Coordinates of C-alpha atoms and ligand atoms in Angstrom, one line a residue:
X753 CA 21.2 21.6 63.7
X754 CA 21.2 18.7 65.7
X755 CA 20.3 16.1 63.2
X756 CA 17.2 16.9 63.7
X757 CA 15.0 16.7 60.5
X758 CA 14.1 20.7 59.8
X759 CA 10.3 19.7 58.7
X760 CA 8.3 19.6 61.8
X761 CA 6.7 16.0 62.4
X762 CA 3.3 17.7 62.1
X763 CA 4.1 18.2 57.8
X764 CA 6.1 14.8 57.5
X765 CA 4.6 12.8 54.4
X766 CA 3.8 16.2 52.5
X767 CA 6.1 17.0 50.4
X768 CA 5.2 18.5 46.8
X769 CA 2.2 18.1 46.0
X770 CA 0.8 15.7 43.4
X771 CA -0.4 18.9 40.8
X772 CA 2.6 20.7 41.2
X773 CA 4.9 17.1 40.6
X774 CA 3.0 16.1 37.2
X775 CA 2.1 20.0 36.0
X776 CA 6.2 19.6 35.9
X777 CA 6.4 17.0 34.3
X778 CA 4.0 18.5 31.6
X779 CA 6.2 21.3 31.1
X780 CA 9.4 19.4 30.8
X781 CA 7.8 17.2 28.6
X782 CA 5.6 19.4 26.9
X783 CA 2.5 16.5 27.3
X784 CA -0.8 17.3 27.5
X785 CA -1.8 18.4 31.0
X786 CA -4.6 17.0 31.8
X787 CA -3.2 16.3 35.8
X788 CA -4.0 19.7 37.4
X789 CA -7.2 21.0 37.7
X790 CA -7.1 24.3 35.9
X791 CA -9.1 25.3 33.0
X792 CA -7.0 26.1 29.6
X793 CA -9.1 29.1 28.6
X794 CA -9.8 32.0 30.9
X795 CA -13.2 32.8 32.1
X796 CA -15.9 36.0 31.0
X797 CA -14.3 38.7 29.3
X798 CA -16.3 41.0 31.3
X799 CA -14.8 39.6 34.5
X800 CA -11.3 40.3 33.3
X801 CA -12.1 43.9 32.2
X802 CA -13.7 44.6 36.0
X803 CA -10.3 43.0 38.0
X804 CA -8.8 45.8 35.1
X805 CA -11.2 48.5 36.2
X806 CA -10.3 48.0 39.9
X807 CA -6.9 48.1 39.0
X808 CA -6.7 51.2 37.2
X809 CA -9.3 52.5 39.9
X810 CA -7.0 51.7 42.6
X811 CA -9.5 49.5 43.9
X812 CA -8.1 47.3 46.5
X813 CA -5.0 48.1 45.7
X814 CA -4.2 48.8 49.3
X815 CA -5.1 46.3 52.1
X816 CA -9.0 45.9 51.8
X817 CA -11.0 45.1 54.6
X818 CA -10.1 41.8 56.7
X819 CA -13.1 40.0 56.4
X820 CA -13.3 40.7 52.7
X821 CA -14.6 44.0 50.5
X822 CA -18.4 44.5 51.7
X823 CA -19.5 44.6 47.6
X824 CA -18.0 40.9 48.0
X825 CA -19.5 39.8 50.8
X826 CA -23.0 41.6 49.4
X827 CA -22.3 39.5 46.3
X828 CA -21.7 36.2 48.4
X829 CA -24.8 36.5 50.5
X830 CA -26.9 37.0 47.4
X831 CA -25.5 34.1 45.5
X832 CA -26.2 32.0 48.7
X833 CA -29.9 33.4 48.0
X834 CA -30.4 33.4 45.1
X835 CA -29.4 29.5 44.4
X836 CA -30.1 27.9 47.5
X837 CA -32.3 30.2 49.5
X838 CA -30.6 30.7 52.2
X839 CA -29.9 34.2 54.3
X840 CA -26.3 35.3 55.4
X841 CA -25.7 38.6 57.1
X842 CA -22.9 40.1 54.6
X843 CA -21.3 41.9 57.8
X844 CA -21.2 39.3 59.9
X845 CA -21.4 35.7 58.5
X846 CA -19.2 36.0 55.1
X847 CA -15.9 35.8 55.2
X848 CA -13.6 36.5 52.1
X849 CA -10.3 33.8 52.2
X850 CA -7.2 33.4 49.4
X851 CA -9.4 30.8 47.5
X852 CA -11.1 27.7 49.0
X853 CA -7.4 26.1 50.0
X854 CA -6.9 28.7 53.1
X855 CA -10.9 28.5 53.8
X856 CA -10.1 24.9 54.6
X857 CA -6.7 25.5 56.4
X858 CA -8.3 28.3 58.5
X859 CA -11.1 26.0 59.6
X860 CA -8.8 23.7 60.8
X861 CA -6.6 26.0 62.5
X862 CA -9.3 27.8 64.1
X863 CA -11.9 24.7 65.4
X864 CA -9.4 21.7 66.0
X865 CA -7.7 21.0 69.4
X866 CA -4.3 19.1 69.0
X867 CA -6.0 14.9 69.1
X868 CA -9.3 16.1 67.4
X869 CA -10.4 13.9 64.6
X870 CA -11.8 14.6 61.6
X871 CA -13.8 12.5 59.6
X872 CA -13.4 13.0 55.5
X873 CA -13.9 11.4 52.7
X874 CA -11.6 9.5 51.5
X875 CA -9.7 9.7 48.5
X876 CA -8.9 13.3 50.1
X877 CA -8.5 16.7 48.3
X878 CA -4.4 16.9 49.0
X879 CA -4.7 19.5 51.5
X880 CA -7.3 18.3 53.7
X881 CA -4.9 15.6 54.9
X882 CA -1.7 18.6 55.5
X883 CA -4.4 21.1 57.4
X884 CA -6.1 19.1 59.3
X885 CA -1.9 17.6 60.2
X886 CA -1.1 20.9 60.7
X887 CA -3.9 21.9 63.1
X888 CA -2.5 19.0 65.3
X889 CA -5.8 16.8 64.6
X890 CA -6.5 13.3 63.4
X891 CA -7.5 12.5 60.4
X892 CA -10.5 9.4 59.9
X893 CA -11.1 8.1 56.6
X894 CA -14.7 7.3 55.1
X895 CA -13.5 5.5 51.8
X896 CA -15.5 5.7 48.9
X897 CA -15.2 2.7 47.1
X898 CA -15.4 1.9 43.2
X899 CA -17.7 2.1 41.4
X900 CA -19.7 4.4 42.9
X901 CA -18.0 5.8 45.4
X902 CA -21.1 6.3 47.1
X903 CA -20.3 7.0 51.1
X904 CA -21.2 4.2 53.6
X905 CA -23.5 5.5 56.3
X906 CA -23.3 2.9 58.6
X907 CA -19.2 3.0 58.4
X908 CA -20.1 6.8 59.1
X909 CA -21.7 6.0 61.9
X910 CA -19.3 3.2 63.4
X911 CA -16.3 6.1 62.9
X912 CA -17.9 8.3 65.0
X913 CA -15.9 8.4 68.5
X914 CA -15.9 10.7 71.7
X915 CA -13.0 12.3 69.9
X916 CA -14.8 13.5 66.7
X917 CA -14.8 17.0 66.6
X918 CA -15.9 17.8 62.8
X919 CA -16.5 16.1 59.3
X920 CA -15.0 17.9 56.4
X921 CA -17.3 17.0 53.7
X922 CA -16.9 17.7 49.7
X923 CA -19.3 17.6 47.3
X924 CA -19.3 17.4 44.3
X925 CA -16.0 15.2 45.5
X926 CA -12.4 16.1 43.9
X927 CA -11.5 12.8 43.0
X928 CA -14.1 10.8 42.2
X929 CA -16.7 13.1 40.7
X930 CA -19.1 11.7 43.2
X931 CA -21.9 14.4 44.2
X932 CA -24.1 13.5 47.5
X933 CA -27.5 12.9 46.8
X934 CA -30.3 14.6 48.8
X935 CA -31.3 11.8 50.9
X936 CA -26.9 11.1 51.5
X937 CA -26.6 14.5 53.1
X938 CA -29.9 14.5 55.2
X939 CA -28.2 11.3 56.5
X940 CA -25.3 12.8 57.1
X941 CA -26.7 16.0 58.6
X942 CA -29.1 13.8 61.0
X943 CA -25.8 12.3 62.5
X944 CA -23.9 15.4 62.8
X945 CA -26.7 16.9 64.8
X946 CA -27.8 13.5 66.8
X947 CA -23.7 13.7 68.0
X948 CA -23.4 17.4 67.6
X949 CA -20.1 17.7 65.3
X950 CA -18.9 20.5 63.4
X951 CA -19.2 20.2 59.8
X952 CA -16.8 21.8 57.2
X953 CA -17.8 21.5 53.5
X954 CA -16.3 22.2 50.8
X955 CA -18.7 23.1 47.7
X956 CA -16.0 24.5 45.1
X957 CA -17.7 22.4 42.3
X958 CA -21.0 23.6 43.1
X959 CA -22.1 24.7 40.1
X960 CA -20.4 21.6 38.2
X961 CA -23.3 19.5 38.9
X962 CA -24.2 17.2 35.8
X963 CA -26.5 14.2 37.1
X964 CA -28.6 15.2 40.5
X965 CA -28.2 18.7 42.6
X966 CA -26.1 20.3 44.6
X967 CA -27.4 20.1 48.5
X968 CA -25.7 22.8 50.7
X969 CA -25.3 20.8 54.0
X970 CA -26.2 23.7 55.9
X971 CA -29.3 24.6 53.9
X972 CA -30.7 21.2 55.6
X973 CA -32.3 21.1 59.7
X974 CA -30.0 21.7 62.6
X975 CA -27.4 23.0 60.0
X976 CA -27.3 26.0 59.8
X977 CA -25.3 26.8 63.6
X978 CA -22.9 23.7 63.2
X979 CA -21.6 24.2 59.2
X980 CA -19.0 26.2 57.8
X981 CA -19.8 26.4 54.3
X982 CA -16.9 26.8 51.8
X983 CA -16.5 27.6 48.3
X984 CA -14.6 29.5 45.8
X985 CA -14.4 31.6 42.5
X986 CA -11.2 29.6 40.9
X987 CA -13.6 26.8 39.6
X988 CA -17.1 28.6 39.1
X989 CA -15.8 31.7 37.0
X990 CA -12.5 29.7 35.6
X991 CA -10.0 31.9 36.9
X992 CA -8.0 29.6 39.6
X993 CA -5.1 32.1 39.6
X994 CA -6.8 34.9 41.5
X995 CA -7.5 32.8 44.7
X996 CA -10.3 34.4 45.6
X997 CA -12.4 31.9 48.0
X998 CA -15.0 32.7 51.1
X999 CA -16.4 31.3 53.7
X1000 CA -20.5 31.4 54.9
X1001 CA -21.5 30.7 58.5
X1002 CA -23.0 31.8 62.0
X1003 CA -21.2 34.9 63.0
X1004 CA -20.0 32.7 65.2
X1005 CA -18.5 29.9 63.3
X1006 CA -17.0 33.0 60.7
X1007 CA -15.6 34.8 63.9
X1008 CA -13.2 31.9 64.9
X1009 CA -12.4 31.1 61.2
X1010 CA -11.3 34.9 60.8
X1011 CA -9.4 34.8 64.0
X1012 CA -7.4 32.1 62.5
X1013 CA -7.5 33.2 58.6
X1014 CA -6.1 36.9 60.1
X1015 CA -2.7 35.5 60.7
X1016 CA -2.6 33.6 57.6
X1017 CA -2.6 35.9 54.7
X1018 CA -4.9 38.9 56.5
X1019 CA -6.5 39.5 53.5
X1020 CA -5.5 38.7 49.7
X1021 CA -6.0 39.7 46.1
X1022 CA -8.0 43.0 46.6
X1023 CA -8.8 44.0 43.0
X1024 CA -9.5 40.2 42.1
X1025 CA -12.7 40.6 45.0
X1026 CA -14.6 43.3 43.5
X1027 CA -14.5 41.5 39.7
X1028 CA -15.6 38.5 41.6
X1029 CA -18.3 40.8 43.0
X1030 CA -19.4 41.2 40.0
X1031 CA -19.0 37.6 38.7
X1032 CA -21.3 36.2 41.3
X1033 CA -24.2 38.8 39.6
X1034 CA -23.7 37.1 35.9
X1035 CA -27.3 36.3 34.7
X1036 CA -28.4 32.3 35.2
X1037 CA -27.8 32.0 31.8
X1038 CA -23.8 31.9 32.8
X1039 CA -23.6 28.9 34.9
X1040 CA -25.9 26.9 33.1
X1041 CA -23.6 27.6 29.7
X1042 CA -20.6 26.6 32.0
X1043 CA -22.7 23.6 33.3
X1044 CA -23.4 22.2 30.0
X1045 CA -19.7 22.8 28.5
X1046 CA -18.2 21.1 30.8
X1047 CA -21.1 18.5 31.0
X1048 CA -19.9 18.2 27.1
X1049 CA -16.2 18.2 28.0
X1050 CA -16.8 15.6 30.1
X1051 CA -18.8 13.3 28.4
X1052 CA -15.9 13.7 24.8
X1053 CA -13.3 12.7 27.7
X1054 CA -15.2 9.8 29.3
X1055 CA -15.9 8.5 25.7
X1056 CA -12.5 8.6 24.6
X1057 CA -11.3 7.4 27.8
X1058 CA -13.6 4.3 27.3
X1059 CA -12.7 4.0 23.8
X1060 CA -8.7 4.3 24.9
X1061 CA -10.2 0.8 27.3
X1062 CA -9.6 2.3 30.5
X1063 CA -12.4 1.7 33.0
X1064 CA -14.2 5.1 33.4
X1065 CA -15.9 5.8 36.6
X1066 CA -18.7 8.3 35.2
X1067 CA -18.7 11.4 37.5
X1068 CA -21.7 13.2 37.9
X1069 CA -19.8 16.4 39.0
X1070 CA -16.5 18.4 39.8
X1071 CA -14.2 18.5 36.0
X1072 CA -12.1 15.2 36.7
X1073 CA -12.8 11.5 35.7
X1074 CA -11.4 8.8 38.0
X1075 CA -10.6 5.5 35.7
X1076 CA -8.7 2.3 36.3
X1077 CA -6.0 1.4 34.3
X1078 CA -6.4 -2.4 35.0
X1079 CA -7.9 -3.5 31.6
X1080 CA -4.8 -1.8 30.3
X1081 CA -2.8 -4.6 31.7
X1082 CA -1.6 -2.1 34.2
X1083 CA -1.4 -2.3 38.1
X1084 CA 0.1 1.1 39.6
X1085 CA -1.5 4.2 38.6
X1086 CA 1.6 5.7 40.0
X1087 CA 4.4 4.1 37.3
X1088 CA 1.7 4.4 35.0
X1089 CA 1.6 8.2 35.1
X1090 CA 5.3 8.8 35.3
X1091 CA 5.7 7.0 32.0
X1092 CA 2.9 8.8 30.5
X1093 CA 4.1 11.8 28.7
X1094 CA 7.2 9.6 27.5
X1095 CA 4.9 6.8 26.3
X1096 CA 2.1 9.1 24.9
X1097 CA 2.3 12.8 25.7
X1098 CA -0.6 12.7 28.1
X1099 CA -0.1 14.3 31.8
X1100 CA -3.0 12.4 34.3
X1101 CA -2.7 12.2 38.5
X1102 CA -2.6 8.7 40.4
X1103 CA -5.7 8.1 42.8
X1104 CA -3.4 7.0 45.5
X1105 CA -1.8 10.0 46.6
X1106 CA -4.7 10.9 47.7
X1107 CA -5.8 7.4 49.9
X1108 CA -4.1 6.8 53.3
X1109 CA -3.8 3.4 52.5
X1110 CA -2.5 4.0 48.8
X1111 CA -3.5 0.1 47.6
X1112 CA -7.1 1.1 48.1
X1113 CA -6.5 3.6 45.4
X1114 CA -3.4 1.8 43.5
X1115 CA -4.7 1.4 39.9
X1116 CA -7.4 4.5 40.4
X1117 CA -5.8 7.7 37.7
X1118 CA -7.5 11.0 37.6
X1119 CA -7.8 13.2 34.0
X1120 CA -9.3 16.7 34.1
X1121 CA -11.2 17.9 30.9
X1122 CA -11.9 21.2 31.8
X1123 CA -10.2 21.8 28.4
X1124 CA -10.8 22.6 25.3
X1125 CA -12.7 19.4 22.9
X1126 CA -9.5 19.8 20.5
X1127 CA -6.8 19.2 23.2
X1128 CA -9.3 16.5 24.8
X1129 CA -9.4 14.5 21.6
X1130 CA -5.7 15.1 20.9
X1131 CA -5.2 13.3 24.5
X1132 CA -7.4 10.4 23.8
X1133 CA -6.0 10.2 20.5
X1134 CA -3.1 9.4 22.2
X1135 CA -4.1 7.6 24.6
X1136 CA -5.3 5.2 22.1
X1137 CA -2.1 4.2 21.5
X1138 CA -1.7 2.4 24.5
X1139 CA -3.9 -0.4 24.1
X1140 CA -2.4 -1.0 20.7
Ligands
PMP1712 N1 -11.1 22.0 47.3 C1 -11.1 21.2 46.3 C2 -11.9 19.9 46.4 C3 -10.4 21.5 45.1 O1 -10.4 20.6 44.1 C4 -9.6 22.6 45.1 C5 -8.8 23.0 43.9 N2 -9.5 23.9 43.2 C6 -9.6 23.5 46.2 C7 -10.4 23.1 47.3 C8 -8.8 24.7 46.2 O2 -9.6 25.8 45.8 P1 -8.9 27.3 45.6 O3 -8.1 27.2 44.3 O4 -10.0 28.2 45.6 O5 -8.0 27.5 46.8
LIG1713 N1 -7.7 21.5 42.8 C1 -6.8 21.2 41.7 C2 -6.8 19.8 41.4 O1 -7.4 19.0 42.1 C3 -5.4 21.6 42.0 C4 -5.1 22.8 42.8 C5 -3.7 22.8 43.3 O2 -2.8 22.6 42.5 N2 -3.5 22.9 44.6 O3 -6.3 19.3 40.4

């Protein structure tokens, strides 16, 4: 083959990811995983017993619809209502993707010209990096710097070139836990329509909001034609198996992201969509119990965590903590997370995977507590040991 590497340049630098290297390691090492992002209970009973239903109903069973099943897209456009007051045509402007990940990939694929950048938040979501890479565009940091990690507007502002096509913007933000305040995104949204860019969001944790709210970018003036709006029911209804994500939009911002998402998957998990129909219609009383579990969750993790003397890095969303193993005596989050499970039995991610320049993030490590109190003390129990 010609000596020629067989990964295309385009993917070079992506290799495994990060969760799927330490959830691994967990298993060989039977430690505590608290690396990947995945709940350790499953979500409503009644959620499971409709994907069931469908099943045995032979409900998208076959191929369903490409742009989703329409009791989905129905279910999407009145969750969009119903928490943010805002109107989506179900035909037209929802689009039903294999879970948040090919939401994001899609976008890419479908608005990006090969030299396009994309400003993003850095630390970056793993796959953000690989689809904008794979959609031939460029890929700008905005780093969000300890210990707030609050966004720098004026650094927004200065990365802004001719070539800037779109911003792919997260909140509440996968590492850091940062969430955007109202004032941030009206900031934000000011510049994208004073240099008319695309924006891309991506709002999986949106109802994992502890301190503040969650602020829709397209909900806010000049928004609504220029956002693609992502988000997903992996995190909200604790069920990240089922991939089952969508997209909201002008008809035609979700045109060109279908035209792309078509060729991806074409559709995907056709039972899963109508239980997550009827997820999205659980009464208020549901995501404000989820809220304040996890709000719980987090606060038993970032005490232990304290406790344990790393420095904790409160988040005021998503269901990861960022700390910084420095007071440990400890410089590379990296080493430090290999020799985990051997030294303690504890699974956690290193921050700088997730940095283009990996020092900015070198003694940042991420621990998820979306699980239950019992395993979470367990883990800090543990973790105690280290300062001893
Ligand atoms: N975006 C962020 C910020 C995430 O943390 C995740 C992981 N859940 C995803 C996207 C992927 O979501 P999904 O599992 O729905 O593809
Ligand atoms: N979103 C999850 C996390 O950040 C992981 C999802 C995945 O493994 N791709 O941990």
């Amino acid at each position: 083959m010609g000596g020629r590497p067989l990964l295309n340049r385009r993917l070079d630098g992506h290799g495994t990811t990060i969760f799927a290297e330490m959830s691994a390691l967990a298993l060989a090492t039977g430690a505590i995983n608290l690396g990947q992002g995945f709940p350790d209970t499953d979500g409503p009973e009644e959620v499971r017993e409709a994907a069931v239903r469908a099943l045995r109903d032979g409900r998208g069973n076959q191929y369903p619809p490409g742009p989703g099943v329409p009791e989905l897209r129905a279910a999407v456009a009145d969750h969009q209502r119903r928490f943010y007051d805002l109107r989506f045509d179900p035909d037209t402007e929802v689009l039903v993707t294999a879970g948040a990940t090919e939401a994001i990939a899609a976008s890419m694929l479908a608005l990006l010209e090969p030299g396009d950048e994309v400003i993003a938040f850095e630390p970056f979501y793993d796959s953000y990096a690989a689809c904008i890479a794979m959609a031939g565009g460029v890929r700008v940091p905005l780093t969000l710097r300890a210990p707030g990690f609050r966004p720098d507007l004026d650094a927004l502002r200065d990365a802004i070139t001719p070539r800037t096509r779109l911003l792919l913007l997260n909140t509440p933000h996968n590492p850091t836990g940062m969430v955007l305040t109202r004032d941030e995104a009206t900031a934000i949204a000011r510049l994208a329509v004073e240099r008319d860019l695309l924006v891309v969001t991506d709002e999986v944790y949106e109802h994992l909001v502890f301190d503040g709210e969650h602020v829709p970018l397209i909900s806010l003036p000049g928004m609504r034609d220029r956002t693609v709006s992502i988000s997903s029911s992996g995190k909200t209804f604790s069920f990240t198996g089922w991939k089952v994500g969508w997209v909201t939009a002008s008809a035609a911002l979700v045109a060109a992201v279908r035209t792309a998402k078509q060729y991806l998957t074409y559709v995907s998990a056709g039972p899963f969509q109508y239980a997550v129909a009827e997820a999205l219609g659980l009464p208020d009383g549901y995501f404000t119990d989820f809220r304040e579990d996890l709000r719980a969750k987090r606060d038993l993790l970032a005490g232990g965590l304290t406790e344990a003397g790393f420095e904790v890095y409160h988040p005021q969303g998503t269901y990861f903590v960022t700390t910084d193993v420095t007071p440990l005596g400890e410089r590379d989050g990296f080493a430090f997370c290999r020799a985990l499970p051997e030294r303690c039995g504890v699974v956690a991610v290193p921050n700088a995977v997730f940095y283009d320049d990996p020092e900015l993030g070198r003694s940042q490590v991420r621990f998820a507590f979306c699980k239950r109190p019992e395993v979470l003390t367990t883990a800090t129990t543990r973790l105690r040991a280290l300062a001893l």
